[in-house]
Short mmCIF file of C-alpha atoms in Angstrom, two decimals:
data_model
loop_
_atom_site.label_atom_id
_atom_site.label_comp_id
_atom_site.label_asym_id
_atom_site.label_seq_id
_atom_site.Cartn_x
_atom_site.Cartn_y
_atom_site.Cartn_z
CA MET F 2 -20.33 -17.81 -36.96
CA SER F 3 -22.40 -16.86 -33.77
CA HIS F 4 -22.79 -18.11 -30.31
CA ASN F 5 -25.58 -18.14 -27.79
CA LEU F 6 -23.92 -16.99 -24.53
CA LEU F 7 -27.29 -17.13 -22.12
CA ARG F 8 -27.74 -19.72 -19.84
CA SER F 9 -30.48 -20.53 -17.11
CA VAL F 10 -29.24 -21.41 -13.65
CA GLU F 11 -31.58 -22.41 -10.94
CA LEU F 12 -30.86 -21.15 -7.65
CA ASP F 13 -31.18 -23.27 -4.45
CA ARG F 14 -32.49 -20.87 -1.70
CA ARG F 15 -32.99 -23.51 0.96
CA GLY F 16 -32.98 -21.81 4.52
CA ARG F 17 -33.19 -18.33 3.30
CA GLY F 18 -36.41 -16.11 3.90
CA ASP F 19 -35.08 -12.99 2.22
CA ARG F 20 -35.51 -12.57 -1.75
CA GLY F 21 -33.68 -10.63 -4.22
CA THR F 22 -30.04 -11.51 -3.11
CA VAL F 23 -27.58 -14.85 -3.60
CA PRO F 24 -25.21 -15.50 -0.74
CA LEU F 25 -21.80 -16.01 -2.14
CA ILE F 26 -21.10 -18.53 0.83
CA PHE F 27 -23.88 -20.08 2.63
CA GLN F 28 -22.83 -22.14 5.89
CA GLU F 29 -25.37 -23.41 8.04
CA ASN F 30 -23.17 -24.30 11.23
CA TRP F 31 -20.71 -21.85 11.83
CA GLU F 32 -17.85 -22.52 14.27
CA PRO F 33 -14.86 -20.79 15.48
CA SER F 34 -11.48 -21.44 13.95
CA PRO F 35 -9.32 -23.28 16.11
CA SER F 36 -6.43 -21.55 18.01
CA ALA F 37 -3.39 -22.34 19.90
CA PRO F 38 -4.09 -23.67 23.35
CA LEU F 39 -3.76 -21.18 26.26
CA LEU F 40 -0.12 -21.33 28.11
CA GLU F 41 0.40 -20.75 31.75
CA PRO F 42 2.71 -18.00 32.57
CA THR F 43 6.21 -19.11 32.95
CA ALA F 44 7.16 -16.21 35.10
CA PRO F 45 5.10 -14.04 37.97
CA ALA F 46 3.46 -10.75 36.64
CA TYR F 47 5.17 -7.45 37.31
CA PRO F 48 5.13 -6.03 40.58
CA GLU F 49 2.93 -3.38 41.33
CA LEU F 50 5.39 -0.17 40.49
CA PRO F 51 5.02 3.22 41.55
CA PRO F 52 4.55 5.60 38.22
CA PRO F 53 7.96 6.71 36.81
CA SER F 54 9.37 10.01 37.49
CA TYR F 55 11.20 11.66 34.52
CA ASP F 56 15.05 12.99 35.23
CA GLU F 57 17.13 14.91 33.19
CA CYS F 58 20.20 13.52 31.23
CA TYR F 59 23.43 13.15 33.06
CA PHE F 60 25.00 15.60 30.60
CA GLY F 61 22.32 18.17 31.24
CA SER F 62 20.77 20.33 28.15
CA SER F 63 22.18 21.20 24.47
CA ASN F 64 21.34 24.24 22.27
CA ILE F 65 19.60 23.11 19.17
CA LYS F 66 19.36 26.19 17.44
CA ASP F 67 20.67 25.86 13.88
CA GLN F 68 22.30 28.48 11.51
CA GLY F 69 19.30 28.95 9.65
CA ASP F 70 16.94 29.70 12.47
CA THR F 71 15.95 33.26 12.58
CA GLN F 72 14.15 35.58 14.76
CA TYR F 73 11.02 34.06 13.57
CA THR F 74 11.95 30.47 14.79
CA PHE F 75 10.00 30.45 18.06
CA GLY F 76 9.87 27.66 20.77
CA SER F 77 12.74 26.72 23.19
CA THR F 78 15.86 25.98 21.59
CA GLN F 79 17.36 24.40 24.71
CA TYR F 80 17.01 20.51 24.69
CA VAL F 81 16.80 18.49 27.86
CA PRO F 82 16.64 14.64 27.32
CA ARG F 83 14.73 12.90 30.16
CA TYR F 84 14.47 9.24 31.02
CA PRO F 85 11.90 7.43 33.25
CA THR F 86 12.94 6.36 36.46
CA TYR F 87 11.49 4.37 39.09
CA ASN F 88 11.87 5.25 42.78
CA MET F 89 11.62 2.06 44.85
#
């Protein structure tokens, strides 16, 4: 039993000036995809706020040194949480 698996295919290259490639998808007229309509804002924009300052936590700092830390552990072992605040 034998099969001949070769087949000739004629390619349509209308509108193509280049040679040697076959486009996977050829679309003459491209249009943007539809999207949701633009909505008007339902609330006013944020007011102009001054830049934030960062204040320490009410409870102050904590020592974050672990039992496994040695003399070779470097950096501050005091942790002070800071939170943004706005002075208006």
